[in-house]
């Protein structure tokens, strides 16, 4: 299994399928985009499936989350999901997406074996969406979510990041809307993972701010720590339940001691943490004829070196070289 020196075991694999994206969220990417990975640098579909197979059959991975960049831009996505669904033991599979194009592919993804989706949506106002993402695609995202729910990719979870002066007044509206549509809303604190290095600790909207704002309209009751387990979202029952709202407070209430994640970038590097400054190359081993056992060994060695925490609270914290879109959020 993927054990580290602090006794944590990684069972949840995040796989980035591409570093490209069709949005330009201000907290993630600059307007002009980034220097994308070259085709030969990207893992092929077969290489991705092989690494996931090694992770599932040899390393104890039970959950696989496809992400990016925007994973729906990967032409082979449905085929990758289908091959992973045939693995024994079959991993649970989900997708984190901005929802654009999901209206077209939701049924095929469900048919291929995908269990669930997380769709990112920060605002209910099309004009604010355009400012936040620099693209006029609000309707496409809403349509994508509805298609995912109708296709049975449930529960559909909605990820929202609140930005000061843009959408920080929308928390209660977003929650009312999510309850109405049967979506499970989770707020994510903005993290220092933007390519432009524009994040400021002082200006960010904290979990405390979000809860205070929600409580102006809803009664929130904290779910016990037992329910949370290794899940990054702390959850609250809304108006007595059963509906819940989550907050992923990576900055103000980090959950590193319970972390069960390992990450694979689109160019085949293992990362032990979003905020890791080191990576371990699996693509080289894949392409130089490494055996499954050797690759599993490299992955284990990488995870053994996982740090105790993200270091976000440390004054010496250094933002990783790769931004969120290139790591896989
Ligand atoms: N493109 C897909 C999407 O937006 O859902 C998948 C990749 S995106 C990097 C994954 C998640 O990371 C999204 O929910 C997005 O809102 C979140 N994210 C991106 N940059 C972030 C940041 N600086 N702080 C917090 N969350 C961020
Ligand atoms: Fe694209 Fe997702 Fe980053 Fe937005 S958060 S720019 S949708 S990768």
Coordinates of C-alpha atoms and ligand atoms in Angstrom, one line a residue:
X1 CA 0.0 0.0 0.0
X2 CA 0.9 3.7 -0.3
X3 CA 2.1 4.4 3.2
X4 CA 4.0 7.5 4.5
X5 CA 6.3 8.0 7.5
X6 CA 3.4 9.6 9.4
X7 CA 1.3 6.4 9.1
X8 CA -1.2 7.8 6.5
X9 CA -2.3 5.4 3.8
X10 CA -3.3 6.8 0.4
X11 CA -6.3 5.2 -1.1
X12 CA -7.6 8.1 -3.2
X13 CA -5.9 8.8 -6.6
X14 CA -6.4 12.1 -8.4
X15 CA -5.5 11.8 -12.1
X16 CA -5.0 14.9 -14.2
X17 CA -5.9 14.1 -17.8
X18 CA -4.8 17.4 -19.4
X19 CA -3.4 20.8 -18.3
X20 CA -5.5 22.6 -20.9
X21 CA -8.8 24.3 -20.2
X22 CA -11.6 26.2 -21.9
X23 CA -12.1 28.6 -19.0
X24 CA -9.7 31.1 -17.4
X25 CA -10.8 31.3 -13.8
X26 CA -9.0 34.2 -12.2
X27 CA -7.9 32.2 -9.2
X28 CA -6.4 29.5 -11.4
X29 CA -5.1 30.7 -14.8
X30 CA -4.0 33.9 -16.4
X31 CA -6.1 35.3 -19.3
X32 CA -3.6 34.3 -21.9
X33 CA -3.5 30.7 -20.7
X34 CA -0.3 28.9 -20.0
X35 CA 2.5 27.1 -21.9
X36 CA 0.7 23.8 -22.4
X37 CA 2.4 20.4 -22.2
X38 CA 3.5 19.0 -25.6
X39 CA 1.8 16.0 -27.0
X40 CA 4.8 13.7 -26.4
X41 CA 5.0 14.8 -22.8
X42 CA 1.4 13.8 -22.0
X43 CA 0.7 10.2 -21.0
X44 CA -1.2 8.3 -23.6
X45 CA -4.6 6.8 -22.8
X46 CA -2.9 3.4 -22.5
X47 CA -0.2 4.7 -20.2
X48 CA -2.8 6.3 -17.9
X49 CA -4.8 3.1 -17.7
X50 CA -1.7 1.1 -17.0
X51 CA -0.8 3.4 -14.1
X52 CA -4.3 3.3 -12.7
X53 CA -4.3 -0.5 -13.0
X54 CA -1.0 -0.6 -11.0
X55 CA -2.4 1.7 -8.4
X56 CA -5.6 -0.3 -8.0
X57 CA -4.3 -3.8 -8.2
X58 CA -1.0 -3.4 -6.4
X59 CA -1.1 -0.3 -4.3
X60 CA -4.5 -0.3 -2.6
X61 CA -6.2 2.6 -4.4
X62 CA -9.9 2.3 -4.1
X63 CA -11.1 5.7 -5.5
X64 CA -10.0 7.4 -8.7
X65 CA -10.9 11.0 -9.5
X66 CA -10.3 12.3 -13.0
X67 CA -9.4 16.0 -13.2
X68 CA -7.3 18.6 -14.9
X69 CA -7.1 21.2 -16.5
X70 CA -10.5 20.4 -17.9
X71 CA -10.8 16.6 -18.2
X72 CA -13.7 16.7 -20.7
X73 CA -11.2 18.1 -23.2
X74 CA -9.5 14.8 -23.2
X75 CA -10.7 12.9 -26.3
X76 CA -10.1 9.4 -24.8
X77 CA -12.0 10.1 -21.5
X78 CA -14.9 7.7 -22.0
X79 CA -12.5 4.9 -23.1
X80 CA -10.3 5.5 -20.1
X81 CA -13.3 5.3 -17.7
X82 CA -14.5 2.2 -19.4
X83 CA -11.1 0.4 -19.0
X84 CA -10.8 1.4 -15.4
X85 CA -14.4 0.2 -14.7
X86 CA -13.2 -3.3 -15.8
X87 CA -10.4 -3.4 -13.2
X88 CA -10.6 -5.9 -10.3
X89 CA -11.3 -4.6 -7.7
X90 CA -13.3 -2.0 -9.5
X91 CA -12.4 1.5 -8.1
X92 CA -15.0 4.1 -7.4
X93 CA -14.7 6.7 -10.1
X94 CA -15.6 10.4 -10.3
X95 CA -14.8 13.4 -12.4
X96 CA -14.1 17.0 -11.4
X97 CA -15.1 19.3 -14.3
X98 CA -16.2 22.8 -15.2
X99 CA -19.3 21.2 -16.8
X100 CA -18.8 22.6 -20.3
X101 CA -19.7 19.8 -22.7
X102 CA -21.0 17.6 -20.0
X103 CA -24.5 17.9 -21.4
X104 CA -23.2 15.9 -24.4
X105 CA -21.1 13.3 -22.6
X106 CA -22.9 12.6 -19.3
X107 CA -24.8 9.6 -20.5
X108 CA -21.8 8.1 -22.3
X109 CA -19.7 8.6 -19.1
X110 CA -22.4 6.9 -17.0
X111 CA -22.6 4.1 -19.5
X112 CA -18.8 3.7 -19.3
X113 CA -18.9 3.3 -15.5
X114 CA -18.4 6.7 -14.0
X115 CA -20.1 7.0 -10.7
X116 CA -20.3 10.7 -9.9
X117 CA -19.3 14.2 -10.9
X118 CA -18.2 17.4 -9.1
X119 CA -19.0 20.4 -11.2
X120 CA -17.4 23.8 -10.4
X121 CA -19.7 26.8 -10.3
X122 CA -19.0 29.9 -8.4
X123 CA -21.9 32.1 -9.2
X124 CA -25.5 32.2 -10.3
X125 CA -25.1 35.4 -12.2
X126 CA -24.0 35.1 -15.8
X127 CA -22.2 38.5 -15.8
X128 CA -20.2 37.6 -12.7
X129 CA -19.4 34.2 -14.3
X130 CA -18.0 36.0 -17.3
X131 CA -15.8 38.2 -15.1
X132 CA -14.6 35.2 -13.0
X133 CA -13.9 32.7 -15.8
X134 CA -13.3 35.2 -18.6
X135 CA -15.7 33.2 -20.8
X136 CA -19.5 33.6 -21.4
X137 CA -20.4 29.9 -20.7
X138 CA -22.7 30.1 -17.7
X139 CA -25.6 28.4 -19.4
X140 CA -23.4 25.5 -20.6
X141 CA -22.3 24.7 -17.0
X142 CA -25.9 24.7 -15.8
X143 CA -27.0 22.5 -18.6
X144 CA -24.0 20.1 -17.9
X145 CA -25.0 19.8 -14.3
X146 CA -28.6 19.0 -15.1
X147 CA -27.6 16.4 -17.7
X148 CA -25.2 14.8 -15.1
X149 CA -28.1 14.5 -12.6
X150 CA -30.5 13.2 -15.2
X151 CA -27.9 10.6 -16.3
X152 CA -27.6 9.4 -12.7
X153 CA -24.0 10.7 -12.0
X154 CA -25.2 11.4 -8.5
X155 CA -24.8 12.9 -6.0
X156 CA -23.8 15.9 -8.2
X157 CA -21.5 17.9 -6.0
X158 CA -20.9 21.6 -6.8
X159 CA -17.6 23.2 -6.0
X160 CA -17.7 27.0 -5.4
X161 CA -14.8 29.4 -4.7
X162 CA -15.7 32.8 -3.3
X163 CA -13.7 35.7 -4.4
X164 CA -13.7 39.1 -2.5
X165 CA -15.7 41.8 -4.2
X166 CA -17.0 39.4 -6.9
X167 CA -19.2 36.6 -5.6
X168 CA -18.6 36.7 -1.8
X169 CA -22.2 37.8 -1.3
X170 CA -23.6 34.7 -3.0
X171 CA -23.1 31.9 -0.4
X172 CA -26.8 31.8 0.7
X173 CA -28.1 32.1 -2.8
X174 CA -25.9 29.3 -4.0
X175 CA -27.0 27.1 -1.2
X176 CA -30.7 27.8 -1.8
X177 CA -30.3 27.0 -5.5
X178 CA -28.3 23.8 -4.8
X179 CA -31.0 22.6 -2.4
X180 CA -33.6 23.3 -4.9
X181 CA -31.8 21.3 -7.7
X182 CA -30.7 18.4 -5.5
X183 CA -27.0 19.3 -5.8
X184 CA -24.6 19.0 -2.9
X185 CA -22.7 22.3 -2.5
X186 CA -19.2 22.6 -1.1
X187 CA -17.3 25.8 -0.8
X188 CA -13.5 25.7 -1.3
X189 CA -11.3 28.3 0.3
X190 CA -9.1 30.0 -2.3
X191 CA -5.6 28.5 -2.2
X192 CA -2.3 29.9 -3.4
X193 CA -2.2 27.8 -6.5
X194 CA -2.9 30.4 -9.2
X195 CA -0.4 30.7 -12.0
X196 CA -0.2 34.5 -11.5
X197 CA 0.7 34.2 -7.8
X198 CA -2.1 36.7 -7.0
X199 CA -3.3 35.0 -3.8
X200 CA -3.3 37.0 -0.6
X201 CA -4.0 35.5 2.8
X202 CA -5.4 38.8 4.1
X203 CA -8.0 39.2 1.3
X204 CA -9.3 35.7 1.0
X205 CA -12.8 34.6 2.0
X206 CA -12.4 32.1 4.9
X207 CA -14.5 29.2 6.0
X208 CA -15.5 31.4 9.0
X209 CA -16.8 34.1 6.6
X210 CA -18.7 31.6 4.5
X211 CA -20.4 30.0 7.5
X212 CA -21.3 33.4 9.0
X213 CA -22.9 34.4 5.7
X214 CA -24.8 31.1 5.3
X215 CA -26.2 31.4 8.9
X216 CA -27.9 34.6 7.9
X217 CA -30.5 32.4 6.1
X218 CA -30.0 28.8 7.3
X219 CA -29.5 26.9 10.5
X220 CA -26.3 24.9 10.3
X221 CA -25.5 21.9 12.6
X222 CA -22.0 20.4 12.4
X223 CA -21.7 16.8 11.4
X224 CA -19.5 14.8 13.7
X225 CA -15.8 14.1 13.0
X226 CA -16.6 10.5 12.5
X227 CA -18.7 11.3 9.4
X228 CA -15.9 13.4 8.0
X229 CA -13.2 10.7 8.1
X230 CA -10.5 11.6 5.6
X231 CA -12.9 13.8 3.5
X232 CA -11.5 17.3 3.1
X233 CA -15.0 18.9 3.4
X234 CA -16.4 19.6 6.8
X235 CA -20.1 19.2 6.5
X236 CA -23.1 20.9 8.1
X237 CA -26.7 19.7 8.1
X238 CA -28.8 22.5 6.6
X239 CA -32.0 23.3 8.6
X240 CA -31.8 20.0 10.5
X241 CA -30.9 17.9 7.4
X242 CA -30.9 15.6 5.6
X243 CA -29.4 18.1 3.1
X244 CA -25.8 19.2 3.8
X245 CA -23.3 21.9 2.9
X246 CA -19.6 21.4 2.9
X247 CA -16.6 23.7 3.4
X248 CA -13.1 22.7 2.3
X249 CA -11.0 24.9 4.5
X250 CA -7.5 24.0 3.2
X251 CA -6.0 27.3 4.4
X252 CA -7.7 28.0 7.7
X253 CA -8.5 24.5 8.9
X254 CA -6.1 22.1 7.1
X255 CA -6.9 18.4 7.2
X256 CA -3.4 17.2 6.3
X257 CA -3.2 14.7 9.2
X258 CA -6.1 12.7 7.7
X259 CA -5.0 13.1 4.0
X260 CA -5.4 9.9 2.0
X261 CA -4.5 11.2 -1.5
X262 CA -1.9 10.7 -4.1
X263 CA -1.8 12.6 -7.4
X264 CA -0.7 11.9 -10.9
X265 CA -0.1 14.7 -13.3
X266 CA -1.0 14.6 -17.0
X267 CA 2.8 14.1 -17.8
X268 CA 3.1 11.2 -15.4
X269 CA 4.6 12.7 -12.3
X270 CA 3.5 11.5 -8.8
X271 CA 2.8 14.3 -6.4
X272 CA 2.2 13.6 -2.7
X273 CA 0.3 16.8 -2.1
X274 CA -1.2 19.8 -4.0
X275 CA 1.5 21.9 -2.3
X276 CA 4.4 19.5 -2.8
X277 CA 7.5 21.1 -4.4
X278 CA 8.9 17.8 -5.5
X279 CA 7.6 15.2 -8.0
X280 CA 8.5 11.6 -8.9
X281 CA 8.7 10.6 -12.5
X282 CA 6.7 7.5 -13.5
X283 CA 6.6 8.4 -17.2
X284 CA 10.3 7.7 -17.6
X285 CA 10.0 4.3 -16.0
X286 CA 6.9 3.5 -18.2
X287 CA 8.7 4.5 -21.4
X288 CA 12.0 2.7 -20.6
X289 CA 10.3 -0.6 -20.1
X290 CA 9.8 -0.6 -16.3
X291 CA 7.8 -3.5 -15.0
X292 CA 4.6 -3.1 -13.0
X293 CA 6.5 -4.0 -9.9
X294 CA 9.2 -1.4 -10.5
X295 CA 6.7 1.3 -11.1
X296 CA 4.7 0.3 -8.0
X297 CA 8.0 0.5 -6.1
X298 CA 8.7 4.1 -7.4
X299 CA 5.2 5.2 -6.4
X300 CA 5.6 3.7 -2.9
X301 CA 8.9 5.4 -2.4
X302 CA 7.4 8.7 -3.5
X303 CA 4.6 8.5 -1.0
X304 CA 6.9 7.4 1.8
X305 CA 8.4 10.9 1.5
X306 CA 5.1 12.8 1.9
X307 CA 5.4 15.7 4.2
X308 CA 3.4 16.1 7.4
X309 CA 1.4 19.1 6.1
X310 CA 1.0 21.6 3.2
X311 CA 3.1 24.2 5.0
X312 CA 0.5 26.8 4.2
X313 CA 0.6 28.2 7.7
X314 CA 4.4 28.4 7.8
X315 CA 5.9 31.9 7.0
X316 CA 8.5 30.2 4.8
X317 CA 5.7 28.6 2.6
X318 CA 6.7 28.6 -1.1
X319 CA 4.0 28.2 -3.7
X320 CA 4.6 25.2 -5.9
X321 CA 6.0 25.8 -9.4
X322 CA 3.0 24.3 -11.1
X323 CA -0.4 26.0 -10.8
X324 CA -3.6 24.1 -9.9
X325 CA -4.6 23.5 -13.5
X326 CA -1.3 21.7 -14.2
X327 CA -1.3 19.7 -11.0
X328 CA -4.9 18.5 -11.2
X329 CA -7.2 20.0 -8.5
Ligands
LIG1 N1 -11.4 22.3 -14.7 C1 -12.1 21.5 -13.7 C2 -12.9 22.3 -12.7 O1 -12.8 23.5 -12.7 O2 -13.7 21.7 -12.0 C3 -11.1 20.6 -12.9 C4 -9.8 21.2 -12.5 S1 -10.0 22.5 -11.3 C5 -8.3 22.9 -11.1 C6 -10.5 21.7 -9.9 C7 -11.1 22.5 -8.8 O3 -10.1 23.3 -8.3 C8 -12.2 23.4 -9.2 O4 -13.3 23.2 -8.4 C9 -11.7 24.8 -9.0 O5 -12.7 25.7 -8.6 C10 -10.6 24.6 -7.9 N2 -9.6 25.6 -7.9 C11 -8.8 26.0 -8.9 N3 -7.9 26.9 -8.5 C12 -8.1 27.1 -7.2 C13 -7.5 27.9 -6.1 N4 -6.5 28.7 -6.4 N5 -8.0 27.7 -4.9 C14 -9.0 26.9 -4.6 N6 -9.6 26.1 -5.5 C15 -9.2 26.2 -6.8
LIG2 FE1 -10.1 25.7 -15.9 FE2 -10.9 24.4 -13.7 FE3 -8.8 26.1 -13.6 FE4 -11.2 27.1 -14.0 S1 -10.5 26.0 -12.2 S2 -9.4 27.6 -15.2 S3 -12.2 25.5 -15.2 S4 -8.9 24.2 -14.7

